[in-house]
Coordinates of N, CA and C in Angstrom, one line a residue:
X1 N 40.0 126.2 104.3 CA 40.4 127.4 103.6 C 40.4 127.0 102.1
X2 N 40.0 127.9 101.2 CA 40.0 127.7 99.8 C 41.0 128.7 99.2
X3 N 42.0 128.2 98.5 CA 43.1 129.0 98.0 C 43.5 128.5 96.6
X4 N 43.9 129.5 95.8 CA 44.6 129.2 94.5 C 46.0 129.8 94.6
X5 N 47.0 129.0 94.3 CA 48.4 129.5 94.4 C 49.1 129.1 93.1
X6 N 50.0 130.0 92.6 CA 50.8 129.7 91.4 C 52.1 130.5 91.5
X7 N 53.1 129.9 90.8 CA 54.4 130.5 90.7 C 54.9 130.4 89.3
X8 N 55.4 131.5 88.7 CA 55.9 131.4 87.3 C 57.3 132.1 87.3
X9 N 58.0 132.1 88.5 CA 59.2 132.9 88.6 C 60.4 132.1 88.0
X10 N 60.3 130.8 87.8 CA 61.4 130.0 87.2 C 61.0 129.4 85.9
X11 N 61.8 128.4 85.4 CA 61.4 127.7 84.2 C 60.4 126.6 84.4
X12 N 59.9 126.5 85.6 CA 58.8 125.6 85.9 C 57.5 126.3 86.4
X13 N 56.4 126.0 85.7 CA 55.1 126.6 86.1 C 54.5 125.7 87.1
X14 N 54.1 126.2 88.3 CA 53.6 125.4 89.4 C 52.3 126.1 89.8
X15 N 51.2 125.2 89.9 CA 49.9 125.7 90.3 C 49.4 124.7 91.4
X16 N 48.6 125.2 92.4 CA 48.0 124.3 93.3 C 46.7 125.0 93.8
X17 N 45.7 124.2 94.1 CA 44.4 124.6 94.6 C 44.1 123.9 95.8
X18 N 43.7 124.6 96.9 CA 43.3 123.9 98.1 C 41.9 124.2 98.4
X19 N 41.2 123.1 98.6 CA 39.8 123.1 99.0 C 39.6 122.4 100.4
X20 N 39.5 123.1 101.4 CA 39.5 122.6 102.8 C 40.9 121.9 103.0
X21 N 40.9 120.6 103.3 CA 42.1 119.9 103.5 C 42.7 119.2 102.2
X22 N 42.0 119.2 101.2 CA 42.4 118.6 99.9 C 43.2 119.6 99.1
X23 N 44.2 119.1 98.4 CA 45.1 119.9 97.5 C 45.3 119.2 96.2
X24 N 45.1 120.0 95.1 CA 45.4 119.6 93.7 C 46.6 120.3 93.2
X25 N 47.5 119.7 92.5 CA 48.7 120.3 92.0 C 48.9 120.1 90.6
X26 N 49.6 121.0 89.9 CA 49.9 120.9 88.5 C 51.2 121.6 88.2
X27 N 52.1 120.9 87.5 CA 53.3 121.6 87.1 C 53.6 121.3 85.6
X28 N 54.3 122.3 85.0 CA 54.5 122.2 83.5 C 55.7 123.1 83.2
X29 N 56.2 123.0 82.0 CA 57.3 123.9 81.6 C 56.8 125.4 81.7
X30 N 57.7 126.3 82.3 CA 57.3 127.7 82.4 C 58.0 128.5 81.4
X31 N 58.7 129.5 81.9 CA 59.4 130.4 80.9 C 58.4 131.1 80.0
X32 N 58.7 131.2 78.7 CA 57.8 131.8 77.8 C 56.5 131.2 77.6
X33 N 56.4 129.9 78.0 CA 55.1 129.2 77.8 C 54.1 129.6 79.0
X34 N 54.6 130.1 80.0 CA 53.7 130.4 81.2 C 52.6 131.4 80.8
X35 N 53.0 132.4 80.0 CA 52.0 133.5 79.7 C 50.8 132.9 78.9
X36 N 51.0 131.9 78.2 CA 49.8 131.3 77.4 C 49.2 130.1 78.2
X37 N 50.0 129.4 79.0 CA 49.5 128.2 79.6 C 48.9 128.4 81.0
X38 N 49.2 129.5 81.6 CA 48.8 129.6 83.1 C 47.3 129.6 83.3
X39 N 46.6 130.5 82.6 CA 45.2 130.6 82.8 C 44.4 129.3 82.5
X40 N 44.7 128.7 81.3 CA 44.0 127.4 81.0 C 44.3 126.4 82.1
X41 N 45.5 126.3 82.6 CA 45.9 125.3 83.6 C 45.2 125.6 84.9
X42 N 45.1 126.9 85.2 CA 44.4 127.3 86.5 C 42.9 126.8 86.4
X43 N 42.3 127.1 85.2 CA 40.9 126.7 85.1 C 40.7 125.2 85.2
X44 N 41.6 124.5 84.6 CA 41.5 123.0 84.6 C 41.7 122.5 86.1
X45 N 42.6 123.1 86.8 CA 42.8 122.6 88.2 C 41.6 123.0 89.1
X46 N 41.1 124.2 88.9 CA 39.9 124.6 89.6 C 38.7 123.7 89.3
X47 N 38.6 123.3 88.1 CA 37.5 122.4 87.8 C 37.7 121.1 88.5
X48 N 38.9 120.6 88.5 CA 39.1 119.3 89.2 C 38.8 119.4 90.7
X49 N 39.0 120.6 91.3 CA 38.7 120.8 92.7 C 37.2 121.2 92.9
X50 N 36.5 121.3 91.8 CA 35.1 121.7 91.9 C 35.0 123.0 92.7
X51 N 35.8 124.0 92.3 CA 35.8 125.2 93.1 C 35.8 126.4 92.1
X52 N 35.0 127.4 92.4 CA 34.9 128.6 91.6 C 35.7 129.7 92.1
X53 N 36.0 130.7 91.3 CA 36.9 131.8 91.8 C 36.1 132.6 92.9
X54 N 34.8 132.7 92.8 CA 34.1 133.4 93.8 C 34.2 132.8 95.2
X55 N 34.5 131.5 95.2 CA 34.6 130.8 96.5 C 36.0 130.8 97.1
X56 N 37.0 131.5 96.5 CA 38.3 131.6 97.0 C 38.4 132.5 98.2
X57 N 39.2 132.1 99.2 CA 39.5 133.0 100.3 C 40.7 134.0 99.9
X58 N 41.6 133.5 99.0 CA 42.7 134.4 98.6 C 43.3 133.7 97.3
X59 N 44.0 134.6 96.6 CA 44.8 134.1 95.4 C 46.3 134.4 95.9
X60 N 47.1 133.3 95.9 CA 48.5 133.4 96.3 C 49.4 133.3 95.1
X61 N 50.4 134.1 95.1 CA 51.3 134.0 93.9 C 52.8 134.4 94.4
X62 N 53.7 133.8 93.7 CA 55.1 134.1 93.9 C 55.5 135.4 93.3
X63 N 55.9 136.4 94.2 CA 56.1 137.7 93.7 C 57.5 138.0 93.2
X64 N 58.4 137.1 93.4 CA 59.8 137.3 93.1 C 60.7 137.3 94.3
X65 N 62.0 137.4 94.0 CA 62.6 137.6 92.7 C 62.6 136.4 91.8
X66 N 62.8 136.7 90.5 CA 62.8 135.6 89.5 C 62.8 136.2 88.1
X67 N 62.3 135.4 87.2 CA 62.2 135.9 85.8 C 61.3 137.1 85.7
X68 N 61.8 138.1 85.0 CA 61.0 139.4 84.9 C 59.7 139.0 84.2
X69 N 59.8 138.3 83.1 CA 58.5 138.0 82.3 C 57.6 137.1 83.2
X70 N 58.2 136.2 83.9 CA 57.3 135.3 84.7 C 56.7 136.1 85.8
X71 N 57.4 137.0 86.5 CA 56.8 137.8 87.6 C 55.7 138.7 87.0
X72 N 55.9 139.3 85.9 CA 54.8 140.2 85.3 C 53.6 139.3 85.0
X73 N 53.8 138.1 84.4 CA 52.7 137.2 84.1 C 51.9 136.9 85.4
X74 N 52.6 136.5 86.4 CA 51.9 136.1 87.7 C 51.1 137.3 88.3
X75 N 51.7 138.5 88.3 CA 51.0 139.6 88.8 C 49.8 140.0 88.0
X76 N 49.9 139.9 86.7 CA 48.8 140.3 85.8 C 47.6 139.3 86.0
X77 N 48.0 138.0 86.1 CA 46.9 137.0 86.2 C 46.3 137.1 87.6
X78 N 47.1 137.3 88.7 CA 46.6 137.4 90.0 C 45.6 138.6 90.1
X79 N 46.1 139.7 89.5 CA 45.2 140.9 89.6 C 43.9 140.7 88.8
X80 N 44.0 140.1 87.6 CA 42.8 139.9 86.8 C 41.8 139.0 87.4
X81 N 42.3 137.9 88.0 CA 41.4 136.9 88.6 C 40.8 137.5 89.9
X82 N 41.6 138.3 90.6 CA 41.1 138.9 91.9 C 40.0 139.9 91.6
X83 N 40.3 140.8 90.6 CA 39.3 141.8 90.2 C 38.0 141.2 89.8
X84 N 38.1 140.1 89.0 CA 36.9 139.6 88.4 C 36.0 138.8 89.3
X85 N 36.5 138.4 90.4 CA 35.8 137.5 91.3 C 34.7 138.2 92.0
X86 N 33.6 137.5 92.4 CA 32.6 138.0 93.3 C 31.9 139.3 92.7
X87 N 31.6 139.1 91.4 CA 30.9 140.2 90.6 C 31.6 141.5 90.8
X88 N 33.0 141.5 90.7 CA 33.7 142.7 90.8 C 34.1 143.2 92.2
X89 N 33.6 142.5 93.2 CA 34.0 142.9 94.6 C 35.4 142.4 94.9
X90 N 35.8 141.3 94.2 CA 37.2 140.9 94.3 C 37.5 140.0 95.4
X91 N 38.6 139.3 95.4 CA 39.1 138.5 96.5 C 40.5 139.0 96.9
X92 N 41.0 138.8 98.1 CA 42.3 139.2 98.5 C 43.4 138.5 97.7
X93 N 44.5 139.2 97.6 CA 45.7 138.6 96.9 C 46.9 138.6 97.9
X94 N 47.6 137.5 97.9 CA 48.7 137.3 98.8 C 50.0 137.1 98.1
X95 N 50.8 138.2 98.0 CA 52.1 138.0 97.3 C 53.1 137.4 98.3
X96 N 53.9 136.4 97.8 CA 54.8 135.6 98.7 C 56.2 135.7 98.0
X97 N 57.2 135.9 98.8 CA 58.6 136.0 98.3 C 59.0 134.6 97.8
X98 N 59.6 134.5 96.6 CA 59.9 133.2 96.1 C 61.1 132.6 96.8
X99 N 62.0 133.3 97.4 CA 63.1 132.7 98.1 C 62.5 132.1 99.4
X100 N 61.5 132.7 100.0 CA 60.9 132.1 101.2 C 60.2 130.8 100.8
X101 N 59.6 130.8 99.6 CA 59.0 129.5 99.2 C 60.0 128.4 98.9
X102 N 61.2 128.8 98.4 CA 62.3 127.9 98.2 C 62.7 127.2 99.6
X103 N 62.8 128.1 100.6 CA 63.1 127.6 102.0 C 62.1 126.6 102.5
X104 N 60.8 127.0 102.3 CA 59.7 126.1 102.7 C 59.7 124.8 102.0
X105 N 60.0 124.8 100.7 CA 60.0 123.6 99.9 C 61.2 122.7 100.4
X106 N 62.3 123.3 100.7 CA 63.4 122.6 101.2 C 63.1 121.9 102.6
X107 N 62.4 122.6 103.4 CA 62.0 122.1 104.7 C 61.0 120.9 104.5
X108 N 60.0 121.1 103.6 CA 59.0 120.0 103.4 C 59.6 118.8 102.8
X109 N 60.5 119.0 101.8 CA 61.0 117.9 101.0 C 62.3 117.2 101.6
X110 N 63.1 118.0 102.4 CA 64.4 117.5 102.8 C 64.6 117.7 104.3
X111 N 63.6 118.3 105.0 CA 63.8 118.5 106.5 C 64.8 119.6 106.9
X112 N 65.1 120.5 106.0 CA 66.0 121.6 106.2 C 65.4 122.7 107.1
X113 N 66.1 123.2 108.1 CA 65.5 124.2 109.0 C 66.4 125.5 109.0
X114 N 67.6 125.4 108.5 CA 68.5 126.5 108.3 C 68.9 126.5 106.8
X115 N 68.4 127.4 106.1 CA 68.5 127.4 104.6 C 69.0 128.7 104.1
X116 N 70.0 128.6 103.2 CA 70.3 129.7 102.3 C 69.6 129.4 101.0
X117 N 68.5 130.1 100.7 CA 67.7 129.9 99.5 C 68.3 130.7 98.4
X118 N 68.4 130.0 97.2 CA 69.1 130.6 96.0 C 68.2 130.3 94.8
X119 N 68.2 131.3 93.9 CA 67.6 131.1 92.6 C 68.5 131.7 91.5
X120 N 68.7 131.0 90.4 CA 69.5 131.5 89.3 C 68.9 132.8 88.8
X121 N 69.7 133.9 88.8 CA 69.3 135.2 88.3 C 69.8 135.4 86.9
X122 N 70.4 134.4 86.3 CA 71.0 134.6 85.0 C 72.1 135.7 85.0
X123 N 72.7 136.0 83.9 CA 73.7 137.1 83.8 C 74.8 136.8 84.9
X124 N 75.1 135.5 85.1 CA 76.2 135.1 86.0 C 76.0 135.6 87.5
X125 N 74.7 135.6 87.9 CA 74.4 136.1 89.2 C 73.3 135.2 89.9
X126 N 73.2 135.3 91.2 CA 72.3 134.5 92.0 C 71.5 135.4 93.0
X127 N 70.2 135.1 93.1 CA 69.4 135.7 94.1 C 69.6 134.8 95.4
X128 N 69.8 135.4 96.5 CA 69.9 134.5 97.7 C 69.6 135.3 99.0
X129 N 69.2 134.5 100.0 CA 68.9 135.0 101.3 C 68.8 133.8 102.3
X130 N 69.2 134.1 103.6 CA 69.1 133.1 104.6 C 67.8 133.1 105.4
X131 N 67.3 131.9 105.7 CA 66.0 131.7 106.4 C 66.2 130.6 107.5
X132 N 65.7 130.9 108.6 CA 65.8 129.9 109.7 C 64.4 129.6 110.3
X133 N 64.1 128.3 110.4 CA 62.8 127.9 110.9 C 62.7 128.1 112.4
X134 N 61.7 128.7 112.9 CA 61.6 129.0 114.3 C 60.7 128.0 115.1
X135 N 60.9 128.0 116.4 CA 60.1 127.1 117.2 C 58.6 127.4 117.2
X136 N 58.3 128.7 116.8 CA 56.9 129.1 116.7 C 56.2 128.5 115.4
X137 N 57.0 127.9 114.6 CA 56.4 127.3 113.4 C 56.3 128.2 112.2
X138 N 57.3 129.1 112.1 CA 57.4 130.1 111.0 C 58.8 130.3 110.7
X139 N 59.1 131.0 109.6 CA 60.4 131.3 109.1 C 60.8 132.7 109.6
X140 N 62.1 132.8 110.0 CA 62.7 134.2 110.1 C 63.0 134.7 108.7
X141 N 62.6 135.9 108.4 CA 62.8 136.4 107.1 C 63.7 137.7 107.1
X142 N 64.8 137.7 106.4 CA 65.7 138.8 106.4 C 65.0 140.0 105.8
X143 N 65.5 141.2 106.1 CA 64.9 142.5 105.6 C 65.2 142.6 104.1
X144 N 66.3 142.2 103.7 CA 66.7 142.4 102.3 C 67.2 141.0 101.7
X145 N 67.0 140.9 100.4 CA 67.6 139.8 99.7 C 68.8 140.2 98.9
X146 N 69.7 139.3 98.6 CA 71.0 139.6 97.9 C 71.0 139.2 96.5
X147 N 71.8 139.9 95.7 CA 72.0 139.6 94.3 C 73.5 139.7 94.1
X148 N 74.1 138.6 93.6 CA 75.6 138.7 93.3 C 76.0 137.5 92.6
X149 N 77.3 137.4 92.4 CA 77.9 136.3 91.7 C 77.9 135.0 92.6
X150 N 77.9 133.8 92.1 CA 77.8 132.7 92.9 C 78.8 132.6 94.0
X151 N 80.0 133.1 93.8 CA 81.0 133.1 94.8 C 80.7 134.0 96.0
X152 N 79.8 134.9 95.8 CA 79.5 135.8 96.9 C 78.5 135.3 97.9
X153 N 77.9 134.1 97.7 CA 76.9 133.6 98.6 C 77.5 133.1 99.8
X154 N 77.1 133.7 101.0 CA 77.7 133.3 102.3 C 76.8 132.3 102.9
X155 N 77.4 131.1 103.3 CA 76.7 130.0 103.9 C 77.3 129.7 105.3
X156 N 76.6 130.0 106.4 CA 77.1 129.7 107.7 C 77.3 128.2 107.9
X157 N 78.2 127.8 108.7 CA 78.4 126.3 109.0 C 77.1 125.7 109.5
X158 N 76.8 124.6 109.0 CA 75.6 123.9 109.5 C 74.3 124.2 108.7
X159 N 74.4 125.2 107.7 CA 73.3 125.6 106.9 C 73.3 124.8 105.6
X160 N 72.2 124.7 104.9 CA 72.0 124.1 103.7 C 71.7 125.1 102.6
X161 N 72.3 124.9 101.4 CA 71.9 125.7 100.3 C 70.8 125.0 99.5
X162 N 69.7 125.7 99.3 CA 68.6 125.2 98.5 C 68.2 126.1 97.3
X163 N 67.7 125.5 96.3 CA 67.3 126.3 95.2 C 67.6 125.6 93.9
X164 N 67.8 126.4 92.8 CA 68.1 125.8 91.5 C 69.4 126.3 90.9
X165 N 70.2 127.1 91.8 CA 71.4 127.8 91.2 C 72.6 126.8 91.1
X166 N 72.6 125.8 91.9 CA 73.8 124.9 91.8 C 73.9 124.2 90.4
X167 N 72.7 123.9 89.9 CA 72.7 123.3 88.5 C 73.4 124.2 87.5
X168 N 73.3 125.5 87.7 CA 73.8 126.5 86.7 C 75.3 126.8 87.0
X169 N 75.7 126.8 88.3 CA 77.0 127.3 88.6 C 77.9 126.3 89.3
X170 N 77.4 125.1 89.6 CA 78.3 124.1 90.1 C 79.1 124.4 91.3
X171 N 80.4 124.2 91.2 CA 81.3 124.4 92.4 C 81.6 125.8 92.7
X172 N 81.1 126.7 91.8 CA 81.3 128.2 92.1 C 80.4 128.6 93.2
X173 N 79.3 127.8 93.5 CA 78.3 128.2 94.5 C 78.6 127.3 95.8
X174 N 79.1 128.0 96.8 CA 79.3 127.3 98.1 C 79.7 125.9 98.1
X175 N 80.9 125.6 97.6 CA 81.3 124.2 97.3 C 81.4 123.4 98.6
X176 N 81.6 124.0 99.7 CA 81.8 123.2 101.0 C 80.4 123.0 101.7
X177 N 79.3 123.5 101.3 CA 78.1 123.4 101.9 C 77.2 122.3 101.3
X178 N 76.3 121.7 102.1 CA 75.4 120.8 101.5 C 74.3 121.5 100.7
X179 N 73.9 120.8 99.6 CA 73.0 121.4 98.7 C 71.8 120.5 98.5
X180 N 70.6 121.1 98.3 CA 69.4 120.4 97.9 C 68.7 121.2 96.8
X181 N 68.0 120.5 95.9 CA 67.3 121.1 94.8 C 65.9 121.4 95.4
X182 N 65.5 122.7 95.2 CA 64.1 123.1 95.7 C 63.7 124.3 94.8
X183 N 62.4 124.3 94.4 CA 61.8 125.3 93.7 C 60.7 126.0 94.5
X184 N 60.4 127.2 94.2 CA 59.2 127.9 94.8 C 57.9 127.3 94.3
X185 N 57.5 126.2 94.8 CA 56.3 125.5 94.3 C 55.1 126.1 94.8
X186 N 54.0 125.9 94.1 CA 52.7 126.4 94.6 C 52.3 125.7 95.9
X187 N 52.7 124.5 96.0 CA 52.3 123.8 97.3 C 53.0 124.4 98.5
X188 N 54.3 124.9 98.3 CA 55.0 125.6 99.3 C 54.2 126.9 99.6
X189 N 53.7 127.6 98.6 CA 53.0 128.8 98.8 C 51.7 128.6 99.6
X190 N 51.1 127.5 99.4 CA 49.9 127.1 100.2 C 50.2 126.9 101.6
X191 N 51.3 126.2 101.9 CA 51.7 126.0 103.3 C 52.1 127.3 104.0
X192 N 52.6 128.2 103.3 CA 53.0 129.5 103.9 C 51.8 130.4 104.1
X193 N 50.8 130.2 103.3 CA 49.7 131.2 103.2 C 48.9 131.4 104.5
X194 N 48.5 130.4 105.3 CA 47.7 130.7 106.5 C 48.4 131.6 107.5
X195 N 49.7 131.4 107.8 CA 50.3 132.3 108.7 C 50.5 133.7 108.1
X196 N 50.7 133.9 106.8 CA 50.9 135.2 106.2 C 49.5 135.9 106.2
X197 N 48.5 135.2 105.9 CA 47.1 135.8 105.9 C 46.8 136.2 107.3
X198 N 47.1 135.4 108.3 CA 46.8 135.8 109.7 C 47.6 137.0 110.1
X199 N 48.7 137.2 109.5 CA 49.6 138.3 109.9 C 49.2 139.6 109.1
X200 N 48.1 139.5 108.2 CA 47.7 140.6 107.5 C 48.5 141.0 106.2
X201 N 49.1 140.0 105.6 CA 49.9 140.2 104.5 C 49.2 140.3 103.2
X202 N 47.9 139.9 103.2 CA 47.1 140.0 101.9 C 46.9 141.5 101.5
X203 N 46.7 141.7 100.2 CA 46.6 143.0 99.7 C 45.4 143.1 98.7
X204 N 44.9 144.2 98.4 CA 43.9 144.3 97.3 C 44.6 144.1 96.0
X205 N 43.8 143.8 95.0 CA 44.4 143.4 93.6 C 45.4 144.5 93.1
X206 N 45.1 145.8 93.2 CA 46.0 146.7 92.6 C 47.4 146.7 93.3
X207 N 47.5 146.2 94.5 CA 48.8 146.2 95.2 C 49.5 144.9 95.0
X208 N 49.1 144.0 94.1 CA 49.7 142.8 93.8 C 50.9 143.0 92.8
X209 N 52.0 143.4 93.4 CA 53.2 143.8 92.5 C 54.4 142.9 92.7
X210 N 55.2 142.9 91.7 CA 56.4 142.0 91.7 C 57.4 142.6 92.7
X211 N 58.3 141.7 93.2 CA 59.5 142.1 94.0 C 60.7 141.9 93.1
X212 N 61.2 143.0 92.6 CA 62.4 143.0 91.7 C 63.6 143.3 92.6
X213 N 64.7 142.6 92.4 CA 66.0 142.8 93.0 C 66.9 143.5 92.0
X214 N 66.9 143.1 90.8 CA 67.6 143.7 89.7 C 66.7 144.6 89.0
X215 N 67.3 145.8 88.5 CA 66.4 146.8 87.9 C 66.5 146.7 86.4
X216 N 67.1 145.7 85.8 CA 67.1 145.5 84.4 C 67.2 144.1 84.0
X217 N 66.7 143.8 82.8 CA 66.6 142.4 82.3 C 68.0 141.9 81.8
X218 N 68.7 142.7 81.1 CA 69.9 142.3 80.5 C 70.9 143.4 80.3
X219 N 72.2 143.1 80.2 CA 73.2 144.1 80.0 C 73.2 144.5 78.5
X220 N 73.5 145.7 78.2 CA 73.7 146.1 76.8 C 75.1 145.5 76.3
X221 N 75.3 145.6 75.0 CA 76.5 145.1 74.4 C 77.7 145.8 75.0
X222 N 77.6 147.1 75.2 CA 78.7 147.9 75.7 C 79.0 147.5 77.2
X223 N 77.9 147.3 78.0 CA 78.1 146.9 79.3 C 78.8 145.5 79.4
X224 N 78.4 144.6 78.5 CA 79.1 143.3 78.6 C 80.5 143.4 78.2
X225 N 80.8 144.2 77.2 CA 82.2 144.4 76.8 C 83.0 145.1 77.9
X226 N 82.4 146.0 78.6 CA 83.1 146.7 79.7 C 83.4 145.7 80.8
X227 N 82.5 144.8 81.1 CA 82.7 143.8 82.1 C 83.8 142.8 81.7
X228 N 83.8 142.4 80.5 CA 84.9 141.5 80.0 C 86.3 142.2 80.2
X229 N 86.3 143.5 79.8 CA 87.6 144.2 79.9 C 88.1 144.3 81.4
X230 N 87.1 144.6 82.3 CA 87.4 144.7 83.7 C 87.9 143.4 84.3
X231 N 87.3 142.3 83.8 CA 87.7 141.0 84.3 C 89.1 140.6 83.9
X232 N 89.5 141.2 82.7 CA 90.8 140.8 82.1 C 91.9 141.7 82.8
X233 N 91.6 142.7 83.5 CA 92.6 143.6 84.1 C 93.3 142.8 85.2
X234 N 94.6 143.0 85.4 CA 95.3 142.4 86.5 C 94.8 142.9 87.9
X235 N 94.9 142.1 88.9 CA 94.4 142.5 90.2 C 95.3 143.6 90.8
X236 N 94.7 144.6 91.5 CA 95.5 145.7 92.1 C 96.2 145.1 93.4
X237 N 97.5 145.3 93.5 CA 98.1 144.7 94.7 C 97.7 145.5 95.9

């Protein structure tokens, strides 16, 4: 299988290309740099793999949740590359949930099979969802993902918290649970892709859209002030 995968949902840009059984990987600082560095890095990695865009079976990308700017960048690049391939006939696009990719990376790197995947959502909040590895060789995926303060993350006994949120929130995030650092890497996207493609999860380029959990990037000054005042109020008995 020939696949291009990339994720720009965090502060790390991750790209991987698969040609048959061989995989080439690239990582670099993401964030604001992803919008300018993603396409040149993709072209460089595709050249290393001696693979053209017309030869891809699918373009795989992390659809979110995550950085608003990063998700828009990933969608735009996935759509553009998919549209332009095969003389305009295009190639399929596979959007993958970033929290699912965090769980997969935790499994591959640390052997975790019951994972509460987390990503720092900024604004004193965390994206999170539970995933359990099944005997069938795939993950159980919850219908909805959560967004809340670090203290709201619920971790069942025997489960592991994975992601990048502990670095930001420390003991506020599930202090009694084991933690591992894991990001939604492009290599994790490649490992998830075959089962998702077989299940019919690929979409045409126009349907390659982000998954937003929060509907705004930042609070206004008035909203921040209201939140500070609310936090200062005494608790109601």
